[in-house]
Amino acid sequence: MATPSEIRIEPAHAAVAPSLAVRFRLWRNRLVGSTDFRRLIARVPVLRALGNRKANALFRLTGGFISSQLLLAGVRLGLYELLRDKVLSAGEIAHRLNVPPSRMRTLLKANADLGLLIEIEPDLWALDDAGTVIASDPGVAAMIRHHDMLYRDLLEPEQLFREGAGNTELGRYWAYARGGDPGALPPAAVADYSTLMRHSQSMMTDCLLPAYDFGRYSMLVDVGGGDGAFLTAVGRRHRNLKLGLLDLPAVAERARIHLAAEGFAARSQIFCGDFCRDPAPADADCVTLIRILCDHDDDRVRVLLANLYRSLRPGARILVAEAMSGPSAGARLASAYFSVYFLAMGSGRCRSADEISDLLTEAGFQAAKTVSTSNPLIATIVCAQR
């Protein structure tokens, strides 16, 4: 087995002496890739546990599509919803969901192996923790259903990386990402994605509201605020805060109806427009961009932020909240997921907090800073001042 000093470096890199870290990594990779080395690990009890953890992690990746499809089957069949707050036998579950008993037992056992269900007593099935979250949070179930589009867009994943998105289902679904005039979109074109975003907003608000005090402001305007789910949550928490929402005309009308139904008609103002062209309300002392920048490429983000900078009064705050890449386990999971999602969508990317800070600074905003949340898998906050 070669030592680190004996590792061969490709000629393209030969002009620059490789660092010790590079040489060590290449040596380590060669060692791990050796069948003899892996057999040695299997014979040593202490090393065997480490080797098994690595093997299990690799298998989760190679067989991950099975887990995704089991989730999709469970949601579509209504398995998790059926077991919410109850326990049932396999036969009863099979009968209620119209699945042959033998196949239902296979589905139940696989869900238990993944930590979604638990056989709490012999042939008596209940939700485990992850299954309980799916059953109780409509946003999670909605995203699992939504992934069906992404699966189809990834049937030939290498083509996506070689050729780009092209005419993907996700690109058609997120109508505003197609180009053209987003303000001309009819209500039917925005209905599905607006509903999806509303269902999944509770995870975001649970993450953001404990991390940032919106009560210090007099008027909050949520830019690209969709149906108004985020404003509703903020409004319930801060009773004296005036609320505003800026979105495309077809979406803004949905927000008007939703906020009125939630009892916020007297406290809220709805502004119709394209956030890249139309001004934000000048009396807002805080504007939020919740899962907005990530949907757009850098050039459009620059136009958006420049427009907001022109619109806002000096001293107003801007707050960006979305999943961001970073060193934590949650941020790395988010980055891997959203990098591919936005590639299939044909617009946007998962940025780091530093990249977002740089874009805000480039637009003219000052004192950009990062605010951590309880779950970087869901969101990190970057805020700055006009």
Short mmCIF file of C-alpha atoms in Angstrom, two decimals, residues 14 83 87 100 129 160 237 274 328:
data_model
loop_
_atom_site.label_atom_id
_atom_site.label_comp_id
_atom_site.label_asym_id
_atom_site.label_seq_id
_atom_site.Cartn_x
_atom_site.Cartn_y
_atom_site.Cartn_z
CA ALA A 14 1.90 18.79 -11.10
CA LEU A 83 -53.12 5.43 12.23
CA VAL A 87 -53.56 1.38 16.78
CA PRO A 100 -54.06 -7.37 0.01
CA ASP A 129 -42.16 9.49 15.80
CA LEU A 160 -30.13 17.06 -16.11
CA ARG A 237 -47.70 36.68 17.89
CA ASP A 274 -43.80 42.30 -9.41
CA SER A 328 -23.98 21.92 9.96
#
